[in-house]
Structures are given as structure tokens and as C-alpha cells.
JSON list of C-alpha atoms in Angstrom, two decimals:
[
{"chain": "Z", "resi": 3, "resn": "UNK", "atom": "CA", "xyz": [-3.07, -2.34, 5.98]},
{"chain": "Z", "resi": 4, "resn": "UNK", "atom": "CA", "xyz": [-4.78, -1.72, 9.16]},
{"chain": "Z", "resi": 5, "resn": "UNK", "atom": "CA", "xyz": [-3.74, 1.37, 11.39]},
{"chain": "Z", "resi": 6, "resn": "UNK", "atom": "CA", "xyz": [-1.24, 0.63, 14.04]},
{"chain": "Z", "resi": 7, "resn": "UNK", "atom": "CA", "xyz": [-3.35, 1.34, 17.44]},
{"chain": "Z", "resi": 8, "resn": "UNK", "atom": "CA", "xyz": [-1.78, 2.25, 20.55]},
{"chain": "Z", "resi": 9, "resn": "UNK", "atom": "CA", "xyz": [-3.24, 2.89, 24.03]},
{"chain": "Z", "resi": 10, "resn": "UNK", "atom": "CA", "xyz": [-0.56, 5.73, 24.21]},
{"chain": "Z", "resi": 11, "resn": "UNK", "atom": "CA", "xyz": [-0.96, 9.28, 22.15]},
{"chain": "Z", "resi": 12, "resn": "UNK", "atom": "CA", "xyz": [1.99, 10.95, 21.38]},
{"chain": "Z", "resi": 13, "resn": "UNK", "atom": "CA", "xyz": [2.22, 14.70, 19.87]},
{"chain": "Z", "resi": 14, "resn": "UNK", "atom": "CA", "xyz": [3.26, 15.52, 16.38]},
{"chain": "Z", "resi": 15, "resn": "UNK", "atom": "CA", "xyz": [4.01, 19.15, 15.62]},
{"chain": "Z", "resi": 16, "resn": "UNK", "atom": "CA", "xyz": [4.68, 20.80, 12.41]},
{"chain": "Z", "resi": 17, "resn": "UNK", "atom": "CA", "xyz": [4.97, 24.27, 11.11]},
{"chain": "Z", "resi": 18, "resn": "UNK", "atom": "CA", "xyz": [2.52, 25.34, 8.06]},
{"chain": "Z", "resi": 19, "resn": "UNK", "atom": "CA", "xyz": [1.53, 28.49, 6.23]},
{"chain": "Z", "resi": 20, "resn": "UNK", "atom": "CA", "xyz": [-2.09, 29.86, 7.37]},
{"chain": "Z", "resi": 21, "resn": "UNK", "atom": "CA", "xyz": [-3.57, 28.95, 3.60]},
{"chain": "Z", "resi": 22, "resn": "UNK", "atom": "CA", "xyz": [-2.56, 25.48, 4.27]},
{"chain": "Z", "resi": 23, "resn": "UNK", "atom": "CA", "xyz": [-4.21, 25.44, 7.84]},
{"chain": "Z", "resi": 24, "resn": "UNK", "atom": "CA", "xyz": [-7.08, 27.01, 6.53]},
{"chain": "Z", "resi": 25, "resn": "UNK", "atom": "CA", "xyz": [-7.28, 24.48, 3.17]},
{"chain": "Z", "resi": 26, "resn": "UNK", "atom": "CA", "xyz": [-7.08, 21.32, 6.00]},
{"chain": "Z", "resi": 27, "resn": "UNK", "atom": "CA", "xyz": [-9.56, 22.87, 8.23]},
{"chain": "Z", "resi": 28, "resn": "UNK", "atom": "CA", "xyz": [-12.04, 23.52, 5.47]},
{"chain": "Z", "resi": 29, "resn": "UNK", "atom": "CA", "xyz": [-11.50, 20.31, 4.58]},
{"chain": "Z", "resi": 30, "resn": "UNK", "atom": "CA", "xyz": [-12.19, 18.83, 7.75]},
{"chain": "Z", "resi": 31, "resn": "UNK", "atom": "CA", "xyz": [-14.80, 20.75, 8.73]},
{"chain": "Z", "resi": 32, "resn": "UNK", "atom": "CA", "xyz": [-16.65, 19.57, 5.61]},
{"chain": "Z", "resi": 33, "resn": "UNK", "atom": "CA", "xyz": [-16.36, 16.15, 6.97]},
{"chain": "Z", "resi": 34, "resn": "UNK", "atom": "CA", "xyz": [-17.03, 16.96, 10.32]},
{"chain": "Z", "resi": 35, "resn": "UNK", "atom": "CA", "xyz": [-13.84, 15.91, 11.68]},
{"chain": "Z", "resi": 36, "resn": "UNK", "atom": "CA", "xyz": [-11.11, 17.88, 13.75]},
{"chain": "Z", "resi": 37, "resn": "UNK", "atom": "CA", "xyz": [-7.90, 19.28, 12.21]},
{"chain": "Z", "resi": 38, "resn": "UNK", "atom": "CA", "xyz": [-6.12, 16.40, 14.35]},
{"chain": "Z", "resi": 39, "resn": "UNK", "atom": "CA", "xyz": [-8.35, 13.58, 13.46]},
{"chain": "Z", "resi": 40, "resn": "UNK", "atom": "CA", "xyz": [-8.13, 14.75, 9.35]},
{"chain": "Z", "resi": 41, "resn": "UNK", "atom": "CA", "xyz": [-4.61, 15.44, 8.93]},
{"chain": "Z", "resi": 42, "resn": "UNK", "atom": "CA", "xyz": [-3.93, 11.86, 10.73]},
{"chain": "Z", "resi": 43, "resn": "UNK", "atom": "CA", "xyz": [-6.07, 9.86, 8.84]},
{"chain": "Z", "resi": 44, "resn": "UNK", "atom": "CA", "xyz": [-4.47, 11.48, 5.49]},
{"chain": "Z", "resi": 45, "resn": "UNK", "atom": "CA", "xyz": [-0.87, 11.39, 6.75]},
{"chain": "Z", "resi": 46, "resn": "UNK", "atom": "CA", "xyz": [-1.87, 7.55, 7.49]},
{"chain": "Z", "resi": 47, "resn": "UNK", "atom": "CA", "xyz": [-3.37, 6.73, 4.19]},
{"chain": "Z", "resi": 48, "resn": "UNK", "atom": "CA", "xyz": [-0.53, 8.17, 2.22]},
{"chain": "Z", "resi": 49, "resn": "UNK", "atom": "CA", "xyz": [2.15, 6.29, 4.57]},
{"chain": "Z", "resi": 50, "resn": "UNK", "atom": "CA", "xyz": [0.40, 3.12, 3.47]},
{"chain": "Z", "resi": 51, "resn": "UNK", "atom": "CA", "xyz": [0.11, 3.70, -0.04]},
{"chain": "Z", "resi": 52, "resn": "UNK", "atom": "CA", "xyz": [3.67, 4.76, -0.10]},
{"chain": "Z", "resi": 53, "resn": "UNK", "atom": "CA", "xyz": [4.90, 1.36, 1.85]},
{"chain": "Z", "resi": 54, "resn": "UNK", "atom": "CA", "xyz": [2.55, -0.72, -0.32]},
{"chain": "Z", "resi": 55, "resn": "UNK", "atom": "CA", "xyz": [3.99, 0.81, -3.51]},
{"chain": "Z", "resi": 56, "resn": "UNK", "atom": "CA", "xyz": [7.41, -0.65, -2.22]},
{"chain": "Z", "resi": 57, "resn": "UNK", "atom": "CA", "xyz": [6.38, -4.35, -2.20]},
{"chain": "Z", "resi": 58, "resn": "UNK", "atom": "CA", "xyz": [8.60, -6.74, -3.53]},
{"chain": "Z", "resi": 59, "resn": "UNK", "atom": "CA", "xyz": [7.82, -9.61, -5.06]},
{"chain": "Z", "resi": 60, "resn": "UNK", "atom": "CA", "xyz": [10.02, -13.01, -6.13]},
{"chain": "Z", "resi": 61, "resn": "UNK", "atom": "CA", "xyz": [10.30, -15.40, -7.97]},
{"chain": "Z", "resi": 62, "resn": "UNK", "atom": "CA", "xyz": [12.13, -18.12, -10.07]},
{"chain": "Z", "resi": 63, "resn": "UNK", "atom": "CA", "xyz": [13.34, -17.13, -13.82]},
{"chain": "Z", "resi": 64, "resn": "UNK", "atom": "CA", "xyz": [10.91, -19.43, -15.22]},
{"chain": "Z", "resi": 65, "resn": "UNK", "atom": "CA", "xyz": [7.44, -17.80, -13.42]},
{"chain": "Z", "resi": 66, "resn": "UNK", "atom": "CA", "xyz": [8.77, -14.43, -14.51]},
{"chain": "Z", "resi": 67, "resn": "UNK", "atom": "CA", "xyz": [9.52, -15.70, -18.00]},
{"chain": "Z", "resi": 68, "resn": "UNK", "atom": "CA", "xyz": [5.36, -16.41, -18.34]},
{"chain": "Z", "resi": 69, "resn": "UNK", "atom": "CA", "xyz": [4.85, -13.29, -16.31]},
{"chain": "Z", "resi": 70, "resn": "UNK", "atom": "CA", "xyz": [6.59, -11.30, -19.48]},
{"chain": "Z", "resi": 71, "resn": "UNK", "atom": "CA", "xyz": [4.43, -13.19, -21.93]},
{"chain": "Z", "resi": 72, "resn": "UNK", "atom": "CA", "xyz": [1.66, -12.56, -19.84]},
{"chain": "Z", "resi": 73, "resn": "UNK", "atom": "CA", "xyz": [2.31, -8.66, -20.01]},
{"chain": "Z", "resi": 74, "resn": "UNK", "atom": "CA", "xyz": [3.31, -8.64, -23.60]},
{"chain": "Z", "resi": 75, "resn": "UNK", "atom": "CA", "xyz": [0.10, -10.19, -24.93]},
{"chain": "Z", "resi": 76, "resn": "UNK", "atom": "CA", "xyz": [-2.79, -7.68, -25.41]},
{"chain": "Z", "resi": 77, "resn": "UNK", "atom": "CA", "xyz": [-5.87, -8.42, -24.03]},
{"chain": "Z", "resi": 78, "resn": "UNK", "atom": "CA", "xyz": [-8.76, -9.00, -26.45]},
{"chain": "Z", "resi": 79, "resn": "UNK", "atom": "CA", "xyz": [-11.03, -6.72, -26.87]},
{"chain": "Z", "resi": 80, "resn": "UNK", "atom": "CA", "xyz": [-14.49, -7.31, -25.26]},
{"chain": "Z", "resi": 81, "resn": "UNK", "atom": "CA", "xyz": [-17.43, -4.74, -24.71]},
{"chain": "Z", "resi": 82, "resn": "UNK", "atom": "CA", "xyz": [-16.50, -4.96, -20.89]},
{"chain": "Z", "resi": 83, "resn": "UNK", "atom": "CA", "xyz": [-13.01, -3.68, -21.80]},
{"chain": "Z", "resi": 84, "resn": "UNK", "atom": "CA", "xyz": [-13.89, -1.08, -24.07]},
{"chain": "Z", "resi": 85, "resn": "UNK", "atom": "CA", "xyz": [-16.50, 0.43, -21.67]},
{"chain": "Z", "resi": 86, "resn": "UNK", "atom": "CA", "xyz": [-13.40, 0.19, -18.58]},
{"chain": "Z", "resi": 87, "resn": "UNK", "atom": "CA", "xyz": [-11.05, 2.16, -21.17]},
{"chain": "Z", "resi": 88, "resn": "UNK", "atom": "CA", "xyz": [-13.97, 4.78, -21.69]},
{"chain": "Z", "resi": 89, "resn": "UNK", "atom": "CA", "xyz": [-14.83, 5.21, -18.13]},
{"chain": "Z", "resi": 90, "resn": "UNK", "atom": "CA", "xyz": [-13.42, 8.41, -16.43]},
{"chain": "Z", "resi": 91, "resn": "UNK", "atom": "CA", "xyz": [-11.27, 8.10, -13.53]},
{"chain": "Z", "resi": 92, "resn": "UNK", "atom": "CA", "xyz": [-13.03, 9.41, -10.14]},
{"chain": "Z", "resi": 93, "resn": "UNK", "atom": "CA", "xyz": [-11.24, 12.35, -10.12]},
{"chain": "Z", "resi": 94, "resn": "UNK", "atom": "CA", "xyz": [-11.73, 13.49, -13.82]},
{"chain": "Z", "resi": 95, "resn": "UNK", "atom": "CA", "xyz": [-15.38, 13.85, -13.43]}
]
């Protein structure tokens, strides 16, 4: 989902504890970004995730029944699936 771009900049003011600000500043510095740029990017990314998680799909009863059958059938074991299930998520490394 693309960020909405406008020509007019507006202020967003928030209060933070010193430890929170310092943590944000440390991360922003590591990325070579300003505090504002870092916070806006992180906030927009989170907002997009929230909105995408709220997606609603509507299907007729027949299609939904077929979908439920697919969900209830386990995938056949394959080498590719075994490798995938053994792979750690990026945040677990």
C-alpha cells in the first residue's frame, strides 16, 4: 500500500519518555535518518499493516465451502515444505 503524498506538511506532536526518545534516536542514527523520518516511516508502516489486516473478503456459500475443504486438507509432505518449516524466521536469528 503506497504512502499518501501531499505537498503540505503538517505537524504531529507526541510526548515520549527520555528512554523512548533515546531508543528512537539510536535506531534512526544507525539508519542515517532523522528522528522525524524514522518515526513517520515506522508509524506509516504499522498503520498500513493494521489496515491490511482489516481486509474483508466476501464470497458465496459454495466458494466458502470449497475454501474450508482446502483449509482442512493438510499439505502433502515435501522436501520443500520440510525445509520451510525448519527455517527460522528473520527475527529468531
